[in-house]
Amino acid sequence: MDKTPVLIIDDEKNIRLTMSHTLEDLELEIDTAVNGEEAIEKMDKRDFSLVFLDLRMPGMDGMDVLREIRKHHSKTPVVIITAHGTVDNAVEAMKLGVADFIQKPFSPREIRDLAMSVLRRGDVDEQNAISYESLIELAARRIADREFHLAMEAVKRAIAMEPSQPEAYNLLGALHEVTEDELEAQRFYRAALDIDPTFRPAQSNLERVTSFFRNGGIKLVADGDETGEKP
Amino acid sequence: MKVLLVGGGKTLYFLCRKFTSSGHDVIIVDSDRDECVSLSRQLTATVVAGDGSDSRILDEAGVRGADVVLAITSNDQDNLVICQLAMRTFGVRRAMALANDPENATVFRDLGLDAFSTTEIIGSLIEQHAAIDQVRNLLPVGEGKVNVTEVSVDTGSPVAGKLLKDIELPGNALVAVIIRENETIVPRGGSSIIAGDRVVLITLPENHGKVIEAFTGERA
Amino acid sequence: MKNDRYIVIVGCGRLGSHLANRLSIEGNSVVVIDNKESTFENLSLDFSGFRIEGDATRLSVLKEAKLGDADVLIATTREDNVNLMVAQVAHKLFAVPKVIARVFDPRREEMYKQLGVETICPTTVAAELFLIEASKGGKR
């Protein structure tokens, strides 16, 4: 049987090395690309079952690479590699429909678990997802399909099962941002921080959302003052 | 009681003064030699110069006879080690560590120490205040010389049911606006205040406490 | 699977970077934490791990390094107390299976052994080696 082909797109040799090394143990066939141009060229020649993409690369912008992949290979699941604390593009990437995110640094176990769960994700649906983990998997699958409301439903069911996981609230916050309900998004980021005040992703999300509001969302001037920015 | 303080700076100085004035014996361990000289001149305490996380220094300072050890250096890692040495090596019954990073207060407790964080303490004081007296500071104006404060009036308030002109207020205080349900009333002497109102007050720092007290009945 | 571990190293000085380079080349996934970015220059070109600039006595930095996933933690900074604190936090709060701290002051070793932290004191180790060599000498 043919090995499952996986593509790793990253300008950093470190990351390509670590990831290929780790994923080879899973009997996957690993190919790598050092930039967006090379990646798109490779993807046009053959179908990959899974793609890892770093959004921060010199040359062709990671977001453009993602757009290109989503346009021409909409069935290929894409996992975004992010540096710790950076969430600038996460919401935009989610809107385009990505399979998952992985934050640097990552352990070999984390990479393998994520790769396997994304590759197996096709089996999970609204009927058979009954545990917290499988509901989060389902949400991730629906995000990749760009079915954001179904994804939200899944996360809510997950929260109902385990109400003390900051990740789930953070994810729900991000989904509200994707559907452009920033106030609700803030509420869920705050809920994540109530559970764990040190939870970094929610911290940065909240900072980003609230600074967005300062810069243009909330009217800070009295009615009738036309110099104020309108949302 | 015999207290051993490890650290430096003003906090150490004032803590020591507080303990000695209430009749406790205090030993200070400070790694800053110059500070040690001036501390020994100003305080009636034994002052030892050296690294408090070094067991020899602690021993020399007389940690074995201490009832309490307080580690308040500016490095959390040093405070942890000082307290662990005091308790584990020298058998001191109580040791408390300052957590400069408030998150480390929890870490220290998880590692089996008594810990405190000034950030946590001040933060909870402020929260308690805000929760108790239904008072919200809206904004300080003119570099804090004028306060704008919102107070909720409940049935227990001494002003509930009174006319504004019958309420005794210190001079230089002003009821700027009464908010009743969604209506805003610019008050006159004949306006009354009823339970459920929210009142926006303008006060000066010197009369702020009294004005708030007049409206809530509680000491601010 | 021996050389496929997730290893967090605190301190990227001479000892820390040396360990990081070796463990990385052997195929482990290595994260190095140091509060000075310039120390990362000590890492070799073959180092394929991650770098985090930050103070390891802060919980948030250790979480960023995903210490909870680590198989091994090695604390190698020049400050005994930093190493001892990080090592205890790794052992007790993150349940890292193997925790090793470098400690310069040999008198601290015993207490930390009791606390579940394995310590290595470079002076003691070096002294042992010197003594072994010295015992071989002498006119007979």
mmCIF file of N, CA, C and O in Angstrom, chain B residues 41-125:
data_model
loop_
_atom_site.group_PDB
_atom_site.id
_atom_site.type_symbol
_atom_site.label_atom_id
_atom_site.label_comp_id
_atom_site.label_asym_id
_atom_site.label_seq_id
_atom_site.Cartn_x
_atom_site.Cartn_y
_atom_site.Cartn_z
ATOM 1 N N ARG B 41 22.771 51.174 61.926
ATOM 2 C CA ARG B 41 22.760 52.455 62.636
ATOM 3 C C ARG B 41 21.342 52.871 63.000
ATOM 4 O O ARG B 41 21.103 53.453 64.044
ATOM 5 N N GLN B 42 20.391 52.602 62.094
ATOM 6 C CA GLN B 42 19.045 53.117 62.294
ATOM 7 C C GLN B 42 18.140 52.205 63.110
ATOM 8 O O GLN B 42 17.110 52.636 63.614
ATOM 9 N N LEU B 43 18.477 50.923 63.171
ATOM 10 C CA LEU B 43 17.529 49.978 63.756
ATOM 11 C C LEU B 43 18.133 49.244 64.952
ATOM 12 O O LEU B 43 19.347 49.057 65.015
ATOM 13 N N THR B 44 17.268 48.836 65.855
ATOM 14 C CA THR B 44 17.750 48.011 66.955
ATOM 15 C C THR B 44 17.559 46.547 66.576
ATOM 16 O O THR B 44 16.708 45.853 67.114
ATOM 17 N N ALA B 45 18.337 46.125 65.590
ATOM 18 C CA ALA B 45 18.223 44.740 65.152
ATOM 19 C C ALA B 45 19.616 44.226 64.854
ATOM 20 O O ALA B 45 20.530 45.003 64.599
ATOM 21 N N THR B 46 19.768 42.902 64.908
ATOM 22 C CA THR B 46 21.034 42.306 64.504
ATOM 23 C C THR B 46 21.063 42.303 62.978
ATOM 24 O O THR B 46 20.106 41.834 62.345
ATOM 25 N N VAL B 47 22.120 42.820 62.397
ATOM 26 C CA VAL B 47 22.190 42.855 60.939
ATOM 27 C C VAL B 47 23.364 42.002 60.469
ATOM 28 O O VAL B 47 24.487 42.170 60.942
ATOM 29 N N VAL B 48 23.071 41.078 59.559
ATOM 30 C CA VAL B 48 24.117 40.214 59.013
ATOM 31 C C VAL B 48 24.211 40.468 57.513
ATOM 32 O O VAL B 48 23.192 40.440 56.815
ATOM 33 N N ALA B 49 25.416 40.730 57.049
ATOM 34 C CA ALA B 49 25.597 40.964 55.615
ATOM 35 C C ALA B 49 25.913 39.644 54.936
ATOM 36 O O ALA B 49 26.795 38.918 55.376
ATOM 37 N N GLY B 50 25.172 39.340 53.880
ATOM 38 C CA GLY B 50 25.466 38.101 53.160
ATOM 39 C C GLY B 50 24.266 37.588 52.385
ATOM 40 O O GLY B 50 23.169 38.145 52.450
ATOM 41 N N ASP B 51 24.506 36.509 51.649
ATOM 42 C CA ASP B 51 23.479 35.888 50.818
ATOM 43 C C ASP B 51 22.611 34.978 51.694
ATOM 44 O O ASP B 51 23.092 33.962 52.193
ATOM 45 N N GLY B 52 21.355 35.356 51.863
ATOM 46 C CA GLY B 52 20.459 34.613 52.745
ATOM 47 C C GLY B 52 20.114 33.223 52.237
ATOM 48 O O GLY B 52 19.564 32.410 52.982
ATOM 49 N N SER B 53 20.423 32.935 50.977
ATOM 50 C CA SER B 53 20.131 31.587 50.496
ATOM 51 C C SER B 53 21.348 30.678 50.672
ATOM 52 O O SER B 53 21.356 29.548 50.200
ATOM 53 N N ASP B 54 22.372 31.193 51.338
ATOM 54 C CA ASP B 54 23.549 30.392 51.676
ATOM 55 C C ASP B 54 23.372 29.867 53.102
ATOM 56 O O ASP B 54 23.218 30.657 54.037
ATOM 57 N N SER B 55 23.379 28.550 53.266
ATOM 58 C CA SER B 55 23.043 27.981 54.573
ATOM 59 C C SER B 55 24.010 28.438 55.669
ATOM 60 O O SER B 55 23.635 28.590 56.814
ATOM 61 N N ARG B 56 25.277 28.696 55.298
ATOM 62 C CA ARG B 56 26.236 29.146 56.316
ATOM 63 C C ARG B 56 25.832 30.504 56.880
ATOM 64 O O ARG B 56 25.916 30.751 58.082
ATOM 65 N N ILE B 57 25.408 31.401 55.999
ATOM 66 C CA ILE B 57 25.005 32.739 56.443
ATOM 67 C C ILE B 57 23.784 32.649 57.356
ATOM 68 O O ILE B 57 23.723 33.277 58.409
ATOM 69 N N LEU B 58 22.820 31.820 56.932
ATOM 70 C CA LEU B 58 21.608 31.675 57.744
ATOM 71 C C LEU B 58 21.963 31.142 59.134
ATOM 72 O O LEU B 58 21.458 31.613 60.151
ATOM 73 N N ASP B 59 22.842 30.166 59.145
ATOM 74 C CA ASP B 59 23.239 29.551 60.400
ATOM 75 C C ASP B 59 23.921 30.590 61.300
ATOM 76 O O ASP B 59 23.593 30.737 62.479
ATOM 77 N N GLU B 60 24.833 31.321 60.683
ATOM 78 C CA GLU B 60 25.573 32.364 61.398
ATOM 79 C C GLU B 60 24.611 33.414 61.970
ATOM 80 O O GLU B 60 24.809 33.912 63.074
ATOM 81 N N ALA B 61 23.572 33.731 61.224
ATOM 82 C CA ALA B 61 22.619 34.750 61.666
ATOM 83 C C ALA B 61 21.754 34.245 62.816
ATOM 84 O O ALA B 61 21.059 35.016 63.465
ATOM 85 N N GLY B 62 21.752 32.948 63.038
ATOM 86 C CA GLY B 62 20.983 32.388 64.141
ATOM 87 C C GLY B 62 19.598 31.917 63.741
ATOM 88 O O GLY B 62 18.639 32.003 64.508
ATOM 89 N N VAL B 63 19.489 31.394 62.518
ATOM 90 C CA VAL B 63 18.189 30.960 62.018
ATOM 91 C C VAL B 63 17.584 29.848 62.889
ATOM 92 O O VAL B 63 16.363 29.731 63.004
ATOM 93 N N ARG B 64 18.426 29.065 63.522
ATOM 94 C CA ARG B 64 17.920 27.936 64.318
ATOM 95 C C ARG B 64 16.982 28.372 65.430
ATOM 96 O O ARG B 64 16.077 27.650 65.804
ATOM 97 N N GLY B 65 17.237 29.566 65.979
ATOM 98 C CA GLY B 65 16.390 30.006 67.075
ATOM 99 C C GLY B 65 15.205 30.847 66.638
ATOM 100 O O GLY B 65 14.440 31.329 67.472
ATOM 101 N N ALA B 66 15.023 31.037 65.314
ATOM 102 C CA ALA B 66 13.961 31.938 64.849
ATOM 103 C C ALA B 66 12.596 31.263 64.891
ATOM 104 O O ALA B 66 12.476 30.063 64.650
ATOM 105 N N ASP B 67 11.575 32.057 65.248
ATOM 106 C CA ASP B 67 10.206 31.529 65.205
ATOM 107 C C ASP B 67 9.622 31.662 63.808
ATOM 108 O O ASP B 67 8.802 30.857 63.387
ATOM 109 N N VAL B 68 10.005 32.738 63.147
ATOM 110 C CA VAL B 68 9.486 32.991 61.799
ATOM 111 C C VAL B 68 10.617 33.479 60.912
ATOM 112 O O VAL B 68 11.461 34.259 61.341
ATOM 113 N N VAL B 69 10.603 33.009 59.651
ATOM 114 C CA VAL B 69 11.524 33.560 58.657
ATOM 115 C C VAL B 69 10.692 34.186 57.548
ATOM 116 O O VAL B 69 9.742 33.571 57.051
ATOM 117 N N LEU B 70 11.027 35.420 57.206
ATOM 118 C CA LEU B 70 10.342 36.098 56.109
ATOM 119 C C LEU B 70 11.344 36.381 55.009
ATOM 120 O O LEU B 70 12.331 37.079 55.250
ATOM 121 N N ALA B 71 11.108 35.858 53.807
ATOM 122 C CA ALA B 71 12.031 36.099 52.694
ATOM 123 C C ALA B 71 11.378 37.079 51.736
ATOM 124 O O ALA B 71 10.374 36.754 51.099
ATOM 125 N N ILE B 72 11.945 38.284 51.679
ATOM 126 C CA ILE B 72 11.311 39.321 50.855
ATOM 127 C C ILE B 72 12.296 39.947 49.867
ATOM 128 O O ILE B 72 12.217 41.126 49.563
ATOM 129 N N THR B 73 13.239 39.166 49.356
ATOM 130 C CA THR B 73 14.150 39.717 48.343
ATOM 131 C C THR B 73 13.376 39.930 47.039
ATOM 132 O O THR B 73 12.238 39.484 46.889
ATOM 133 N N SER B 74 14.033 40.605 46.101
ATOM 134 C CA SER B 74 13.335 40.882 44.839
ATOM 135 C C SER B 74 13.423 39.713 43.865
ATOM 136 O O SER B 74 12.940 39.799 42.748
ATOM 137 N N ASN B 75 14.061 38.612 44.278
ATOM 138 C CA ASN B 75 14.128 37.441 43.401
ATOM 139 C C ASN B 75 13.314 36.297 43.987
ATOM 140 O O ASN B 75 13.622 35.808 45.074
ATOM 141 N N ASP B 76 12.320 35.856 43.243
ATOM 142 C CA ASP B 76 11.457 34.783 43.731
ATOM 143 C C ASP B 76 12.241 33.508 44.011
ATOM 144 O O ASP B 76 11.988 32.818 44.995
ATOM 145 N N GLN B 77 13.205 33.209 43.130
ATOM 146 C CA GLN B 77 13.953 31.951 43.323
ATOM 147 C C GLN B 77 14.725 31.976 44.640
ATOM 148 O O GLN B 77 14.832 30.978 45.329
ATOM 149 N N ASP B 78 15.255 33.165 45.016
ATOM 150 C CA ASP B 78 15.988 33.255 46.280
ATOM 151 C C ASP B 78 15.035 33.082 47.463
ATOM 152 O O ASP B 78 15.349 32.387 48.429
ATOM 153 N N ASN B 79 13.872 33.705 47.375
ATOM 154 C CA ASN B 79 12.908 33.593 48.466
ATOM 155 C C ASN B 79 12.491 32.142 48.702
ATOM 156 O O ASN B 79 12.353 31.696 49.829
ATOM 157 N N LEU B 80 12.312 31.419 47.595
ATOM 158 C CA LEU B 80 11.943 30.003 47.706
ATOM 159 C C LEU B 80 13.030 29.221 48.439
ATOM 160 O O LEU B 80 12.763 28.496 49.401
ATOM 161 N N VAL B 81 14.269 29.385 47.990
ATOM 162 C CA VAL B 81 15.364 28.605 48.560
ATOM 163 C C VAL B 81 15.597 28.982 50.030
ATOM 164 O O VAL B 81 15.828 28.111 50.873
ATOM 165 N N ILE B 82 15.513 30.277 50.350
ATOM 166 C CA ILE B 82 15.693 30.730 51.739
ATOM 167 C C ILE B 82 14.687 30.015 52.655
ATOM 168 O O ILE B 82 15.042 29.455 53.688
ATOM 169 N N CYS B 83 13.432 30.022 52.251
ATOM 170 C CA CYS B 83 12.397 29.412 53.093
ATOM 171 C C CYS B 83 12.586 27.902 53.194
ATOM 172 O O CYS B 83 12.384 27.316 54.256
ATOM 173 N N GLN B 84 12.970 27.278 52.090
ATOM 174 C CA GLN B 84 13.156 25.827 52.142
ATOM 175 C C GLN B 84 14.332 25.449 53.042
ATOM 176 O O GLN B 84 14.255 24.496 53.808
ATOM 177 N N LEU B 85 15.416 26.239 52.948
ATOM 178 C CA LEU B 85 16.553 25.984 53.833
ATOM 179 C C LEU B 85 16.135 26.147 55.288
ATOM 180 O O LEU B 85 16.434 25.299 56.136
ATOM 181 N N ALA B 86 15.428 27.248 55.573
ATOM 182 C CA ALA B 86 15.045 27.533 56.954
ATOM 183 C C ALA B 86 14.224 26.381 57.525
ATOM 184 O O ALA B 86 14.470 25.910 58.634
ATOM 185 N N MET B 87 13.259 25.912 56.748
ATOM 186 C CA MET B 87 12.360 24.890 57.268
ATOM 187 C C MET B 87 12.987 23.501 57.247
ATOM 188 O O MET B 87 12.912 22.767 58.229
ATOM 189 N N ARG B 88 13.605 23.148 56.129
ATOM 190 C CA ARG B 88 14.082 21.765 55.999
ATOM 191 C C ARG B 88 15.411 21.545 56.695
ATOM 192 O O ARG B 88 15.608 20.550 57.378
ATOM 193 N N THR B 89 16.344 22.479 56.511
ATOM 194 C CA THR B 89 17.666 22.265 57.090
ATOM 195 C C THR B 89 17.730 22.698 58.545
ATOM 196 O O THR B 89 18.394 22.081 59.358
ATOM 197 N N PHE B 90 17.027 23.806 58.874
ATOM 198 C CA PHE B 90 17.189 24.348 60.218
ATOM 199 C C PHE B 90 15.958 24.179 61.114
ATOM 200 O O PHE B 90 15.936 24.665 62.230
ATOM 201 N N GLY B 91 14.940 23.539 60.596
ATOM 202 C CA GLY B 91 13.791 23.211 61.428
ATOM 203 C C GLY B 91 12.965 24.392 61.907
ATOM 204 O O GLY B 91 12.266 24.298 62.918
ATOM 205 N N VAL B 92 12.994 25.524 61.164
ATOM 206 C CA VAL B 92 12.153 26.660 61.530
ATOM 207 C C VAL B 92 10.692 26.296 61.239
ATOM 208 O O VAL B 92 10.390 25.697 60.208
ATOM 209 N N ARG B 93 9.791 26.638 62.185
ATOM 210 C CA ARG B 93 8.402 26.207 62.035
ATOM 211 C C ARG B 93 7.650 26.965 60.945
ATOM 212 O O ARG B 93 6.862 26.390 60.201
ATOM 213 N N ARG B 94 7.882 28.269 60.874
ATOM 214 C CA ARG B 94 7.138 29.050 59.883
ATOM 215 C C ARG B 94 8.076 29.859 59.009
ATOM 216 O O ARG B 94 8.949 30.570 59.508
ATOM 217 N N ALA B 95 7.903 29.749 57.715
ATOM 218 C CA ALA B 95 8.679 30.583 56.795
ATOM 219 C C ALA B 95 7.724 31.091 55.728
ATOM 220 O O ALA B 95 6.887 30.343 55.220
ATOM 221 N N MET B 96 7.823 32.362 55.431
ATOM 222 C CA MET B 96 6.943 32.933 54.410
ATOM 223 C C MET B 96 7.770 33.572 53.309
ATOM 224 O O MET B 96 8.746 34.269 53.576
ATOM 225 N N ALA B 97 7.347 33.352 52.071
ATOM 226 C CA ALA B 97 8.089 33.884 50.935
ATOM 227 C C ALA B 97 7.261 34.927 50.197
ATOM 228 O O ALA B 97 6.066 34.735 49.972
ATOM 229 N N LEU B 98 7.925 36.014 49.839
ATOM 230 C CA LEU B 98 7.278 37.004 48.978
ATOM 231 C C LEU B 98 7.356 36.513 47.534
ATOM 232 O O LEU B 98 8.414 36.092 47.071
ATOM 233 N N ALA B 99 6.217 36.545 46.840
ATOM 234 C CA ALA B 99 6.213 36.225 45.416
ATOM 235 C C ALA B 99 6.137 37.538 44.654
ATOM 236 O O ALA B 99 5.092 38.186 44.651
ATOM 237 N N ASN B 100 7.250 37.935 44.063
ATOM 238 C CA ASN B 100 7.241 39.184 43.289
ATOM 239 C C ASN B 100 6.333 39.052 42.074
ATOM 240 O O ASN B 100 5.591 39.953 41.744
ATOM 241 N N ASP B 101 6.437 37.917 41.397
ATOM 242 C CA ASP B 101 5.523 37.593 40.312
ATOM 243 C C ASP B 101 4.297 36.939 40.964
ATOM 244 O O ASP B 101 4.423 35.870 41.557
ATOM 245 N N PRO B 102 3.121 37.575 40.887
ATOM 246 C CA PRO B 102 1.962 37.048 41.612
ATOM 247 C C PRO B 102 1.661 35.586 41.293
ATOM 248 O O PRO B 102 1.171 34.847 42.151
ATOM 249 N N GLU B 103 1.983 35.155 40.082
ATOM 250 C CA GLU B 103 1.741 33.753 39.740
ATOM 251 C C GLU B 103 2.560 32.815 40.621
ATOM 252 O O GLU B 103 2.170 31.676 40.854
ATOM 253 N N ASN B 104 3.709 33.302 41.067
ATOM 254 C CA ASN B 104 4.560 32.432 41.876
ATOM 255 C C ASN B 104 4.007 32.209 43.283
ATOM 256 O O ASN B 104 4.447 31.295 43.971
ATOM 257 N N ALA B 105 3.046 33.030 43.715
ATOM 258 C CA ALA B 105 2.431 32.793 45.017
ATOM 259 C C ALA B 105 1.789 31.406 45.014
ATOM 260 O O ALA B 105 1.957 30.618 45.939
ATOM 261 N N THR B 106 1.070 31.095 43.949
ATOM 262 C CA THR B 106 0.453 29.775 43.825
ATOM 263 C C THR B 106 1.519 28.697 43.710
ATOM 264 O O THR B 106 1.400 27.630 44.309
ATOM 265 N N VAL B 107 2.557 28.991 42.939
ATOM 266 C CA VAL B 107 3.633 28.018 42.777
ATOM 267 C C VAL B 107 4.231 27.677 44.142
ATOM 268 O O VAL B 107 4.389 26.502 44.491
ATOM 269 N N PHE B 108 4.533 28.703 44.937
ATOM 270 C CA PHE B 108 5.128 28.469 46.245
ATOM 271 C C PHE B 108 4.200 27.640 47.131
ATOM 272 O O PHE B 108 4.650 26.732 47.820
ATOM 273 N N ARG B 109 2.924 27.981 47.094
ATOM 274 C CA ARG B 109 1.976 27.217 47.926
ATOM 275 C C ARG B 109 1.953 25.763 47.483
ATOM 276 O O ARG B 109 1.936 24.855 48.306
ATOM 277 N N ASP B 110 1.989 25.547 46.173
ATOM 278 C CA ASP B 110 2.006 24.173 45.675
ATOM 279 C C ASP B 110 3.270 23.443 46.112
ATOM 280 O O ASP B 110 3.289 22.222 46.221
ATOM 281 N N LEU B 111 4.339 24.195 46.331
ATOM 282 C CA LEU B 111 5.579 23.569 46.780
ATOM 283 C C LEU B 111 5.631 23.484 48.305
ATOM 284 O O LEU B 111 6.664 23.154 48.874
ATOM 285 N N GLY B 112 4.530 23.827 48.955
ATOM 286 C CA GLY B 112 4.430 23.612 50.391
ATOM 287 C C GLY B 112 4.879 24.762 51.267
ATOM 288 O O GLY B 112 5.185 24.567 52.434
ATOM 289 N N LEU B 113 4.922 25.968 50.721
ATOM 290 C CA LEU B 113 5.346 27.127 51.508
ATOM 291 C C LEU B 113 4.187 28.080 51.754
ATOM 292 O O LEU B 113 3.218 28.095 51.009
ATOM 293 N N ASP B 114 4.336 28.915 52.790
ATOM 294 C CA ASP B 114 3.446 30.047 52.932
ATOM 295 C C ASP B 114 3.955 31.135 52.001
ATOM 296 O O ASP B 114 5.149 31.415 51.981
ATOM 297 N N ALA B 115 3.058 31.751 51.261
ATOM 298 C CA ALA B 115 3.510 32.764 50.313
ATOM 299 C C ALA B 115 2.537 33.917 50.268
ATOM 300 O O ALA B 115 1.358 33.758 50.581
ATOM 301 N N PHE B 116 3.045 35.075 49.924
ATOM 302 C CA PHE B 116 2.152 36.211 49.721
ATOM 303 C C PHE B 116 2.663 37.050 48.561
ATOM 304 O O PHE B 116 3.844 37.043 48.233
ATOM 305 N N SER B 117 1.730 37.736 47.926
ATOM 306 C CA SER B 117 2.088 38.582 46.800
ATOM 307 C C SER B 117 1.447 39.937 47.039
ATOM 308 O O SER B 117 0.240 40.023 47.273
ATOM 309 N N THR B 118 2.260 40.991 47.011
ATOM 310 C CA THR B 118 1.694 42.324 47.266
ATOM 311 C C THR B 118 0.672 42.691 46.191
ATOM 312 O O THR B 118 -0.336 43.311 46.472
ATOM 313 N N THR B 119 0.947 42.274 44.971
ATOM 314 C CA THR B 119 -0.004 42.555 43.893
ATOM 315 C C THR B 119 -1.362 41.937 44.212
ATOM 316 O O THR B 119 -2.401 42.568 44.064
ATOM 317 N N GLU B 120 -1.324 40.673 44.675
ATOM 318 C CA GLU B 120 -2.570 39.989 45.017
ATOM 319 C C GLU B 120 -3.302 40.709 46.147
ATOM 320 O O GLU B 120 -4.515 40.903 46.090
ATOM 321 N N ILE B 121 -2.531 41.096 47.174
ATOM 322 C CA ILE B 121 -3.154 41.711 48.335
ATOM 323 C C ILE B 121 -3.815 43.038 47.964
ATOM 324 O O ILE B 121 -4.994 43.265 48.256
ATOM 325 N N ILE B 122 -3.060 43.890 47.265
ATOM 326 C CA ILE B 122 -3.621 45.187 46.891
ATOM 327 C C ILE B 122 -4.814 45.000 45.958
ATOM 328 O O ILE B 122 -5.856 45.629 46.115
ATOM 329 N N GLY B 123 -4.655 44.086 45.011
ATOM 330 C CA GLY B 123 -5.742 43.821 44.075
ATOM 331 C C GLY B 123 -7.018 43.411 44.790
ATOM 332 O O GLY B 123 -8.096 43.921 44.502
ATOM 333 N N SER B 124 -6.889 42.520 45.773
ATOM 334 C CA SER B 124 -8.115 42.047 46.426
ATOM 335 C C SER B 124 -8.683 43.122 47.343
ATOM 336 O O SER B 124 -9.902 43.208 47.504
ATOM 337 N N LEU B 125 -7.804 43.969 47.908
ATOM 338 C CA LEU B 125 -8.315 45.089 48.705
ATOM 339 C C LEU B 125 -9.195 45.988 47.858
ATOM 340 O O LEU B 125 -10.288 46.385 48.267
#
